[in-house]
mmCIF file of N, CA, C and O in Angstrom:
data_model
loop_
_atom_site.group_PDB
_atom_site.id
_atom_site.type_symbol
_atom_site.label_atom_id
_atom_site.label_comp_id
_atom_site.label_asym_id
_atom_site.label_seq_id
_atom_site.Cartn_x
_atom_site.Cartn_y
_atom_site.Cartn_z
ATOM 1 N N GLY A 341 8.852 -6.304 60.671
ATOM 2 C CA GLY A 341 9.689 -4.948 61.579
ATOM 3 C C GLY A 341 10.865 -5.948 62.389
ATOM 4 O O GLY A 341 11.404 -5.388 62.829
ATOM 5 N N ALA A 342 10.163 -7.463 62.816
ATOM 6 C CA ALA A 342 11.023 -7.832 63.527
ATOM 7 C C ALA A 342 12.337 -9.532 63.012
ATOM 8 O O ALA A 342 12.692 -10.227 63.658
ATOM 9 N N GLY A 343 12.251 -9.131 62.036
ATOM 10 C CA GLY A 343 12.873 -10.414 61.017
ATOM 11 C C GLY A 343 14.864 -9.447 60.998
ATOM 12 O O GLY A 343 14.973 -9.026 61.455
ATOM 13 N N VAL A 344 15.339 -10.475 60.795
ATOM 14 C CA VAL A 344 16.989 -10.578 60.191
ATOM 15 C C VAL A 344 16.954 -9.754 59.998
ATOM 16 O O VAL A 344 18.393 -8.621 60.183
ATOM 17 N N VAL A 345 16.387 -9.767 59.102
ATOM 18 C CA VAL A 345 17.170 -8.414 57.513
ATOM 19 C C VAL A 345 16.493 -7.262 58.386
ATOM 20 O O VAL A 345 17.459 -5.530 58.635
ATOM 21 N N ALA A 346 15.480 -6.500 59.314
ATOM 22 C CA ALA A 346 15.087 -5.679 59.999
ATOM 23 C C ALA A 346 16.227 -5.683 60.896
ATOM 24 O O ALA A 346 16.960 -4.517 61.291
ATOM 25 N N TRP A 347 16.882 -6.602 61.550
ATOM 26 C CA TRP A 347 17.668 -6.650 62.956
ATOM 27 C C TRP A 347 18.939 -6.330 62.321
ATOM 28 O O TRP A 347 19.690 -5.209 62.617
ATOM 29 N N LEU A 348 19.493 -6.512 60.814
ATOM 30 C CA LEU A 348 20.788 -5.620 60.572
ATOM 31 C C LEU A 348 20.733 -4.741 59.802
ATOM 32 O O LEU A 348 21.561 -3.584 60.075
ATOM 33 N N LEU A 349 19.256 -4.305 59.233
ATOM 34 C CA LEU A 349 19.504 -2.654 59.126
ATOM 35 C C LEU A 349 19.124 -2.026 59.971
ATOM 36 O O LEU A 349 19.932 -0.680 59.978
ATOM 37 N N SER A 350 19.376 -2.034 61.521
ATOM 38 C CA SER A 350 18.654 -1.294 62.379
ATOM 39 C C SER A 350 20.291 -1.510 63.269
ATOM 40 O O SER A 350 20.158 -0.362 63.827
ATOM 41 N N ARG A 351 21.078 -1.743 62.661
ATOM 42 C CA ARG A 351 22.358 -1.739 63.110
ATOM 43 C C ARG A 351 23.255 -0.168 63.056
ATOM 44 O O ARG A 351 22.877 0.331 61.912
ATOM 45 N N ARG A 352 23.761 0.647 64.316
ATOM 46 C CA ARG A 352 24.460 1.378 63.759
ATOM 47 C C ARG A 352 25.447 1.630 62.646
ATOM 48 O O ARG A 352 25.950 2.690 61.926
ATOM 49 N N PHE A 353 26.086 0.329 62.191
ATOM 50 C CA PHE A 353 26.838 0.216 61.017
ATOM 51 C C PHE A 353 26.418 1.258 59.814
ATOM 52 O O PHE A 353 27.158 1.882 59.094
ATOM 53 N N TRP A 354 24.965 1.060 59.518
ATOM 54 C CA TRP A 354 24.607 1.687 58.315
ATOM 55 C C TRP A 354 24.560 3.116 58.533
ATOM 56 O O TRP A 354 23.875 3.775 57.466
ATOM 57 N N LYS A 355 24.445 3.768 59.988
ATOM 58 C CA LYS A 355 24.066 5.223 60.255
ATOM 59 C C LYS A 355 24.855 5.548 58.829
ATOM 60 O O LYS A 355 23.901 6.797 58.840
ATOM 61 N N PRO A 356 26.011 6.027 59.143
ATOM 62 C CA PRO A 356 26.979 6.540 58.340
ATOM 63 C C PRO A 356 27.025 6.469 57.068
ATOM 64 O O PRO A 356 26.854 7.951 56.194
ATOM 65 N N LEU A 357 25.948 5.687 56.009
ATOM 66 C CA LEU A 357 26.169 5.446 54.730
ATOM 67 C C LEU A 357 25.177 6.015 54.653
ATOM 68 O O LEU A 357 24.642 6.536 53.647
ATOM 69 N N GLY A 358 24.160 5.989 55.465
ATOM 70 C CA GLY A 358 22.393 6.523 55.680
ATOM 71 C C GLY A 358 23.090 7.905 55.549
ATOM 72 O O GLY A 358 22.277 9.374 55.216
ATOM 73 N N ASP A 359 23.399 9.151 56.469
ATOM 74 C CA ASP A 359 23.285 10.278 56.421
ATOM 75 C C ASP A 359 24.687 10.511 54.943
ATOM 76 O O ASP A 359 24.573 12.146 54.543
ATOM 77 N N ALA A 360 25.806 9.431 54.460
ATOM 78 C CA ALA A 360 26.259 10.454 53.502
ATOM 79 C C ALA A 360 25.580 9.826 51.832
ATOM 80 O O ALA A 360 25.719 9.790 51.139
ATOM 81 N N SER A 361 24.124 9.543 51.787
ATOM 82 C CA SER A 361 23.441 9.279 50.874
ATOM 83 C C SER A 361 23.314 10.011 49.924
ATOM 84 O O SER A 361 24.071 9.742 48.433
ATOM 85 N N PHE A 362 23.454 11.446 50.197
ATOM 86 C CA PHE A 362 23.312 12.190 49.089
ATOM 87 C C PHE A 362 24.697 12.311 48.287
ATOM 88 O O PHE A 362 25.256 12.419 47.139
ATOM 89 N N SER A 363 25.713 12.174 49.594
ATOM 90 C CA SER A 363 27.303 12.644 48.995
ATOM 91 C C SER A 363 27.850 11.005 47.982
ATOM 92 O O SER A 363 28.293 11.483 47.079
ATOM 93 N N LEU A 364 26.785 9.723 48.339
ATOM 94 C CA LEU A 364 26.755 8.604 47.167
ATOM 95 C C LEU A 364 26.218 8.737 46.341
ATOM 96 O O LEU A 364 26.969 8.553 44.676
ATOM 97 N N PHE A 365 25.290 9.576 45.994
ATOM 98 C CA PHE A 365 24.566 9.861 44.752
ATOM 99 C C PHE A 365 25.670 10.718 43.821
ATOM 100 O O PHE A 365 25.810 10.735 42.811
ATOM 101 N N MET A 366 26.067 11.997 44.649
ATOM 102 C CA MET A 366 27.230 12.768 44.023
ATOM 103 C C MET A 366 28.531 11.812 43.361
ATOM 104 O O MET A 366 28.247 12.830 42.678
ATOM 105 N N TRP A 367 28.871 11.051 44.162
ATOM 106 C CA TRP A 367 29.842 10.974 43.754
ATOM 107 C C TRP A 367 30.054 9.594 43.370
ATOM 108 O O TRP A 367 30.796 8.620 42.605
ATOM 109 N N GLN A 368 28.905 8.813 42.779
ATOM 110 C CA GLN A 368 28.758 8.003 42.466
ATOM 111 C C GLN A 368 29.674 7.777 40.431
ATOM 112 O O GLN A 368 30.375 6.900 40.323
ATOM 113 N N LEU A 369 29.031 9.043 39.491
ATOM 114 C CA LEU A 369 30.005 8.709 38.857
ATOM 115 C C LEU A 369 31.463 9.570 38.490
ATOM 116 O O LEU A 369 32.253 9.003 37.696
ATOM 117 N N PRO A 370 31.764 10.176 39.182
ATOM 118 C CA PRO A 370 32.671 10.334 39.500
ATOM 119 C C PRO A 370 33.890 9.241 40.165
ATOM 120 O O PRO A 370 35.106 8.825 39.669
ATOM 121 N N GLY A 371 33.435 8.315 40.673
ATOM 122 C CA GLY A 371 33.654 7.261 41.201
ATOM 123 C C GLY A 371 33.942 6.042 39.715
ATOM 124 O O GLY A 371 35.411 5.491 39.756
ATOM 125 N N LEU A 372 33.147 5.937 39.324
ATOM 126 C CA LEU A 372 32.894 4.925 37.891
ATOM 127 C C LEU A 372 33.864 5.714 36.829
ATOM 128 O O LEU A 372 34.260 4.908 36.259
ATOM 129 N N ILE A 373 34.362 6.682 36.945
ATOM 130 C CA ILE A 373 35.294 7.202 35.986
ATOM 131 C C ILE A 373 36.825 6.809 36.485
ATOM 132 O O ILE A 373 37.442 6.830 36.115
ATOM 133 N N LEU A 374 37.013 7.296 37.452
ATOM 134 C CA LEU A 374 38.150 7.507 37.945
ATOM 135 C C LEU A 374 38.912 6.303 38.773
ATOM 136 O O LEU A 374 39.977 5.386 38.518
ATOM 137 N N PHE A 375 37.905 5.477 39.444
ATOM 138 C CA PHE A 375 38.241 4.090 40.100
ATOM 139 C C PHE A 375 38.901 2.771 38.442
ATOM 140 O O PHE A 375 39.496 1.836 39.415
ATOM 141 N N PRO A 376 38.420 2.519 37.678
ATOM 142 C CA PRO A 376 38.576 1.739 37.109
ATOM 143 C C PRO A 376 39.473 1.585 36.454
ATOM 144 O O PRO A 376 40.846 0.246 36.503
ATOM 145 N N GLY A 377 40.314 3.495 36.181
ATOM 146 C CA GLY A 377 41.663 3.508 35.582
ATOM 147 C C GLY A 377 43.078 3.395 36.656
ATOM 148 O O GLY A 377 43.927 2.108 36.574
ATOM 149 N N ILE A 378 42.242 3.089 37.773
ATOM 150 C CA ILE A 378 42.916 2.932 38.943
ATOM 151 C C ILE A 378 43.250 1.282 39.080
ATOM 152 O O ILE A 378 44.417 1.246 39.453
ATOM 153 N N ALA A 379 41.991 1.032 39.106
ATOM 154 C CA ALA A 379 42.280 -0.586 39.449
ATOM 155 C C ALA A 379 43.180 -1.369 38.206
ATOM 156 O O ALA A 379 43.595 -2.368 38.135
ATOM 157 N N GLN A 380 42.807 -0.350 36.619
ATOM 158 C CA GLN A 380 43.299 -0.800 36.173
ATOM 159 C C GLN A 380 44.953 -1.039 35.743
ATOM 160 O O GLN A 380 45.872 -1.987 35.525
ATOM 161 N N ALA A 381 45.065 -0.032 36.363
ATOM 162 C CA ALA A 381 46.680 0.304 36.937
ATOM 163 C C ALA A 381 47.006 -0.806 37.241
ATOM 164 O O ALA A 381 49.041 -1.034 37.265
ATOM 165 N N LEU A 382 46.024 -0.946 38.016
ATOM 166 C CA LEU A 382 47.010 -2.100 39.609
ATOM 167 C C LEU A 382 46.365 -3.486 39.362
ATOM 168 O O LEU A 382 47.290 -4.481 40.308
ATOM 169 N N ALA A 383 46.054 -3.615 37.919
ATOM 170 C CA ALA A 383 46.428 -5.063 37.571
ATOM 171 C C ALA A 383 45.911 -5.886 38.664
ATOM 172 O O ALA A 383 46.079 -7.069 38.651
ATOM 173 N N LEU A 384 44.448 -5.520 38.852
ATOM 174 C CA LEU A 384 43.328 -6.016 39.736
ATOM 175 C C LEU A 384 41.748 -6.870 39.410
ATOM 176 O O LEU A 384 42.214 -6.428 37.872
ATOM 177 N N SER A 385 42.101 -8.292 40.043
ATOM 178 C CA SER A 385 40.904 -9.105 38.939
ATOM 179 C C SER A 385 39.307 -8.229 38.890
ATOM 180 O O SER A 385 39.764 -7.297 39.618
ATOM 181 N N PRO A 386 38.950 -8.857 37.847
ATOM 182 C CA PRO A 386 37.631 -7.914 37.776
ATOM 183 C C PRO A 386 36.622 -8.235 39.176
ATOM 184 O O PRO A 386 36.180 -6.583 39.418
ATOM 185 N N PHE A 387 37.120 -8.599 40.420
ATOM 186 C CA PHE A 387 36.289 -8.438 41.408
ATOM 187 C C PHE A 387 37.153 -7.215 42.201
ATOM 188 O O PHE A 387 36.580 -6.743 42.698
ATOM 189 N N GLY A 388 38.393 -7.152 42.346
ATOM 190 C CA GLY A 388 38.797 -6.429 42.882
ATOM 191 C C GLY A 388 38.555 -4.986 42.078
ATOM 192 O O GLY A 388 38.733 -3.901 43.558
ATOM 193 N N GLN A 389 39.031 -5.061 40.509
ATOM 194 C CA GLN A 389 38.252 -3.617 40.092
ATOM 195 C C GLN A 389 37.173 -3.405 40.448
ATOM 196 O O GLN A 389 36.361 -2.231 41.470
ATOM 197 N N LEU A 390 35.931 -3.715 40.532
ATOM 198 C CA LEU A 390 34.689 -3.860 41.770
ATOM 199 C C LEU A 390 34.489 -3.641 42.699
ATOM 200 O O LEU A 390 34.134 -2.414 43.195
ATOM 201 N N SER A 391 35.837 -3.791 44.018
ATOM 202 C CA SER A 391 36.055 -3.955 45.325
ATOM 203 C C SER A 391 36.452 -2.374 45.244
ATOM 204 O O SER A 391 35.684 -1.748 45.947
ATOM 205 N N LEU A 392 37.118 -2.108 44.687
ATOM 206 C CA LEU A 392 37.619 -0.399 44.301
ATOM 207 C C LEU A 392 36.959 -0.700 44.046
ATOM 208 O O LEU A 392 36.925 1.461 44.502
ATOM 209 N N VAL A 393 36.239 0.418 43.110
ATOM 210 C CA VAL A 393 35.071 1.299 42.994
ATOM 211 C C VAL A 393 33.776 1.032 43.971
ATOM 212 O O VAL A 393 33.864 2.605 43.880
ATOM 213 N N VAL A 394 33.880 0.222 44.375
ATOM 214 C CA VAL A 394 32.598 0.525 45.454
ATOM 215 C C VAL A 394 33.116 1.020 46.821
ATOM 216 O O VAL A 394 32.689 2.088 47.576
ATOM 217 N N ILE A 395 33.933 0.418 47.263
ATOM 218 C CA ILE A 395 35.120 0.903 48.377
ATOM 219 C C ILE A 395 35.838 2.649 48.331
ATOM 220 O O ILE A 395 34.985 2.631 49.213
ATOM 221 N N GLY A 396 36.111 2.787 47.173
ATOM 222 C CA GLY A 396 36.609 3.747 46.994
ATOM 223 C C GLY A 396 35.271 5.285 46.680
ATOM 224 O O GLY A 396 35.464 6.109 47.246
ATOM 225 N N THR A 397 34.523 4.076 45.852
ATOM 226 C CA THR A 397 33.210 5.694 46.325
ATOM 227 C C THR A 397 32.790 5.534 47.597
ATOM 228 O O THR A 397 32.184 6.873 48.200
ATOM 229 N N ILE A 398 32.679 5.081 48.030
ATOM 230 C CA ILE A 398 31.221 4.862 49.758
ATOM 231 C C ILE A 398 32.766 5.823 50.257
ATOM 232 O O ILE A 398 32.700 6.593 50.917
ATOM 233 N N CYS A 399 34.347 5.814 50.361
ATOM 234 C CA CYS A 399 34.627 6.072 51.561
ATOM 235 C C CYS A 399 34.817 7.962 51.018
ATOM 236 O O CYS A 399 34.845 8.805 52.024
ATOM 237 N N LEU A 400 35.195 8.009 49.385
ATOM 238 C CA LEU A 400 34.743 9.764 48.408
ATOM 239 C C LEU A 400 33.366 10.583 49.395
ATOM 240 O O LEU A 400 33.345 11.235 50.190
ATOM 241 N N ALA A 401 32.415 9.522 49.384
ATOM 242 C CA ALA A 401 31.411 9.888 50.098
ATOM 243 C C ALA A 401 31.108 10.272 51.888
ATOM 244 O O ALA A 401 30.642 11.506 51.805
ATOM 245 N N LEU A 402 32.018 9.636 51.898
ATOM 246 C CA LEU A 402 31.845 9.054 53.348
ATOM 247 C C LEU A 402 32.582 10.849 54.230
ATOM 248 O O LEU A 402 32.169 11.698 54.957
ATOM 249 N N MET A 403 33.781 10.931 53.447
ATOM 250 C CA MET A 403 34.895 11.670 53.668
ATOM 251 C C MET A 403 33.701 13.452 53.081
ATOM 252 O O MET A 403 34.275 13.921 53.515
ATOM 253 N N SER A 404 33.182 13.344 52.210
ATOM 254 C CA SER A 404 32.870 14.584 51.350
ATOM 255 C C SER A 404 31.672 14.641 52.855
ATOM 256 O O SER A 404 31.430 16.345 52.659
ATOM 257 N N CYS A 405 30.727 14.011 53.109
ATOM 258 C CA CYS A 405 29.440 14.748 53.638
ATOM 259 C C CYS A 405 30.310 14.609 55.330
ATOM 260 O O CYS A 405 29.957 15.782 55.706
ATOM 261 N N ARG A 406 31.538 14.527 55.603
ATOM 262 C CA ARG A 406 31.715 14.550 57.192
ATOM 263 C C ARG A 406 32.629 15.950 57.444
ATOM 264 O O ARG A 406 32.831 17.109 57.976
ATOM 265 N N TRP A 407 33.642 16.449 56.417
ATOM 266 C CA TRP A 407 34.274 17.578 55.793
ATOM 267 C C TRP A 407 33.827 18.385 54.990
ATOM 268 O O TRP A 407 34.627 19.698 54.990
ATOM 269 N N ILE A 408 32.629 18.696 53.666
ATOM 270 C CA ILE A 408 32.138 19.118 53.249
ATOM 271 C C ILE A 408 30.719 19.387 53.293
ATOM 272 O O ILE A 408 30.309 20.831 53.964
ATOM 273 N N GLU A 409 30.180 18.856 53.473
ATOM 274 C CA GLU A 409 28.399 18.409 53.786
ATOM 275 C C GLU A 409 27.985 19.355 55.120
ATOM 276 O O GLU A 409 27.024 20.069 54.949
ATOM 277 N N ARG A 410 28.535 18.491 56.232
ATOM 278 C CA ARG A 410 28.301 18.909 57.542
ATOM 279 C C ARG A 410 28.456 20.003 57.888
ATOM 280 O O ARG A 410 28.244 21.726 58.496
ATOM 281 N N PRO A 411 30.163 20.858 57.546
ATOM 282 C CA PRO A 411 30.232 22.259 57.991
ATOM 283 C C PRO A 411 29.412 23.412 57.193
ATOM 284 O O PRO A 411 28.978 24.160 57.860
ATOM 285 N N ILE A 412 29.204 23.179 55.873
ATOM 286 C CA ILE A 412 28.300 24.289 55.424
ATOM 287 C C ILE A 412 27.138 23.576 55.914
ATOM 288 O O ILE A 412 26.313 25.369 56.417
ATOM 289 N N ALA A 413 26.554 23.009 55.864
ATOM 290 C CA ALA A 413 25.064 22.646 56.797
ATOM 291 C C ALA A 413 24.838 23.177 57.851
ATOM 292 O O ALA A 413 24.435 24.326 58.758
ATOM 293 N N ASN A 414 25.607 23.119 59.024
ATOM 294 C CA ASN A 414 25.819 23.781 60.338
ATOM 295 C C ASN A 414 26.027 25.869 59.733
ATOM 296 O O ASN A 414 25.617 26.379 60.994
ATOM 297 N N ARG A 415 26.718 25.763 59.528
ATOM 298 C CA ARG A 415 26.970 26.992 59.375
ATOM 299 C C ARG A 415 25.913 28.256 58.421
ATOM 300 O O ARG A 415 25.085 29.262 59.151
ATOM 301 N N LEU A 416 25.085 27.029 57.540
ATOM 302 C CA LEU A 416 23.877 27.513 57.114
ATOM 303 C C LEU A 416 22.721 27.624 58.021
ATOM 304 O O LEU A 416 21.598 28.279 58.666
ATOM 305 N N ARG A 417 22.709 26.778 59.009
ATOM 306 C CA ARG A 417 21.890 26.738 60.549
ATOM 307 C C ARG A 417 22.149 27.957 61.240
ATOM 308 O O ARG A 417 21.196 28.183 61.761
ATOM 309 N N VAL A 418 23.480 28.300 61.556
ATOM 310 C CA VAL A 418 23.898 29.270 62.275
ATOM 311 C C VAL A 418 23.233 30.579 60.953
ATOM 312 O O VAL A 418 23.204 31.893 61.647
ATOM 313 N N ALA A 419 23.890 30.990 60.222
ATOM 314 C CA ALA A 419 23.843 32.259 59.587
ATOM 315 C C ALA A 419 21.874 32.440 59.423
ATOM 316 O O ALA A 419 21.932 33.634 59.070
ATOM 317 N N ILE A 420 21.438 31.444 58.997
ATOM 318 C CA ILE A 420 19.238 31.726 58.348
ATOM 319 C C ILE A 420 18.937 30.524 59.998
ATOM 320 O O ILE A 420 18.160 29.666 59.672
ATOM 321 N N PRO A 421 18.812 31.284 60.570
ATOM 322 C CA PRO A 421 18.052 31.358 61.735
ATOM 323 C C PRO A 421 16.334 30.452 61.283
ATOM 324 O O PRO A 421 16.093 31.250 60.296
ATOM 325 N N VAL A 422 15.885 29.650 61.719
ATOM 326 C CA VAL A 422 14.579 28.785 61.834
ATOM 327 C C VAL A 422 13.674 29.357 62.522
ATOM 328 O O VAL A 422 14.063 28.990 63.682
ATOM 329 N N GLU A 423 12.456 30.166 62.011
ATOM 330 C CA GLU A 423 11.531 30.830 62.134
ATOM 331 C C GLU A 423 10.183 29.852 62.750
ATOM 332 O O GLU A 423 9.942 28.960 61.631
ATOM 333 N N SER A 424 10.077 29.877 64.314
ATOM 334 C CA SER A 424 8.836 28.904 63.789
ATOM 335 C C SER A 424 7.291 29.658 64.863
ATOM 336 O O SER A 424 7.260 30.517 65.128
#
Protein backbone atom coordinates (compact mmCIF):
# COMPACT_ATOMS: atom_id res chain seq x y z
CA GLY A 1 0.00 0.00 0.00
CA ALA A 2 2.92 2.44 0.21
CA GLY A 3 4.76 1.80 -3.05
CA VAL A 4 5.01 3.81 -6.24
CA VAL A 5 2.06 2.00 -7.86
CA ALA A 6 -0.16 2.67 -4.83
CA TRP A 7 0.88 6.32 -4.86
CA LEU A 8 0.18 6.61 -8.60
CA LEU A 9 -3.23 4.95 -8.38
CA SER A 10 -4.25 7.09 -5.39
CA ARG A 11 -3.97 10.35 -7.39
CA ARG A 12 -7.17 12.33 -7.97
CA PHE A 13 -6.63 11.99 -11.73
CA TRP A 14 -8.11 8.47 -11.65
CA LYS A 15 -11.33 9.29 -9.75
CA PRO A 16 -13.35 10.36 -12.81
CA LEU A 17 -12.41 7.11 -14.56
CA GLY A 18 -13.47 5.15 -11.50
CA ASP A 19 -16.77 7.03 -11.40
CA ALA A 20 -17.27 6.31 -15.10
CA SER A 21 -16.45 2.60 -14.87
CA PHE A 22 -19.99 1.54 -15.82
CA SER A 23 -19.95 4.00 -18.72
CA LEU A 24 -16.62 2.60 -19.89
CA PHE A 25 -18.13 -0.87 -19.84
CA MET A 26 -21.22 0.38 -21.66
CA TRP A 27 -19.31 2.33 -24.37
CA GLN A 28 -16.51 -0.12 -25.11
CA LEU A 29 -18.30 -1.97 -27.92
CA PRO A 30 -19.74 1.16 -29.60
CA GLY A 31 -16.27 2.72 -29.33
CA LEU A 32 -14.69 -0.32 -30.95
CA ILE A 33 -17.19 -0.07 -33.80
CA LEU A 34 -17.25 3.70 -34.30
CA PHE A 35 -13.68 4.92 -33.87
CA PRO A 36 -11.71 2.52 -36.13
CA GLY A 37 -13.74 3.70 -39.11
CA ILE A 38 -13.02 7.32 -38.24
CA ALA A 39 -9.33 6.51 -37.75
CA GLN A 40 -9.13 4.84 -41.17
CA ALA A 41 -10.88 7.80 -42.80
CA LEU A 42 -8.25 10.06 -41.22
CA ALA A 43 -5.48 7.69 -42.44
CA LEU A 44 -3.98 7.36 -38.97
CA SER A 45 -1.13 5.00 -38.17
CA PRO A 46 -1.96 1.83 -36.20
CA PHE A 47 -0.83 3.58 -33.00
CA GLY A 48 -2.98 6.59 -33.91
CA GLN A 49 -5.96 4.31 -34.52
CA LEU A 50 -5.54 2.63 -31.15
CA SER A 51 -5.10 5.99 -29.45
CA LEU A 52 -8.28 7.33 -31.05
CA VAL A 53 -10.25 4.26 -29.98
CA VAL A 54 -9.02 4.44 -26.38
CA ILE A 55 -9.26 8.22 -25.95
CA GLY A 56 -12.57 8.45 -27.83
CA THR A 57 -14.15 5.70 -25.75
CA ILE A 58 -12.94 7.29 -22.51
CA CYS A 59 -14.33 10.67 -23.62
CA LEU A 60 -17.72 9.10 -24.46
CA ALA A 61 -17.78 7.38 -21.07
CA LEU A 62 -16.89 10.55 -19.15
CA MET A 63 -19.54 12.58 -20.99
CA SER A 64 -22.14 9.86 -20.50
CA CYS A 65 -21.37 9.63 -16.79
CA ARG A 66 -21.56 13.38 -16.28
CA TRP A 67 -24.55 14.28 -18.42
CA ILE A 68 -26.66 11.12 -18.37
CA GLU A 69 -25.87 8.79 -15.45
CA ARG A 70 -25.42 11.36 -12.66
CA PRO A 71 -28.57 13.38 -13.45
CA ILE A 72 -30.63 10.18 -13.62
CA ALA A 73 -29.13 8.91 -10.35
CA ASN A 74 -29.83 12.25 -8.64
CA ARG A 75 -33.46 12.23 -9.80
CA LEU A 76 -33.88 8.66 -8.62
CA ARG A 77 -32.48 9.56 -5.21
CA VAL A 78 -35.04 12.35 -4.89
CA ALA A 79 -37.93 10.29 -6.27
CA ILE A 80 -37.17 7.17 -4.22
CA PRO A 81 -36.14 8.16 -0.70
CA VAL A 82 -34.02 5.64 1.19
CA GLU A 83 -35.52 4.58 4.49
CA SER A 84 -33.27 3.58 7.34
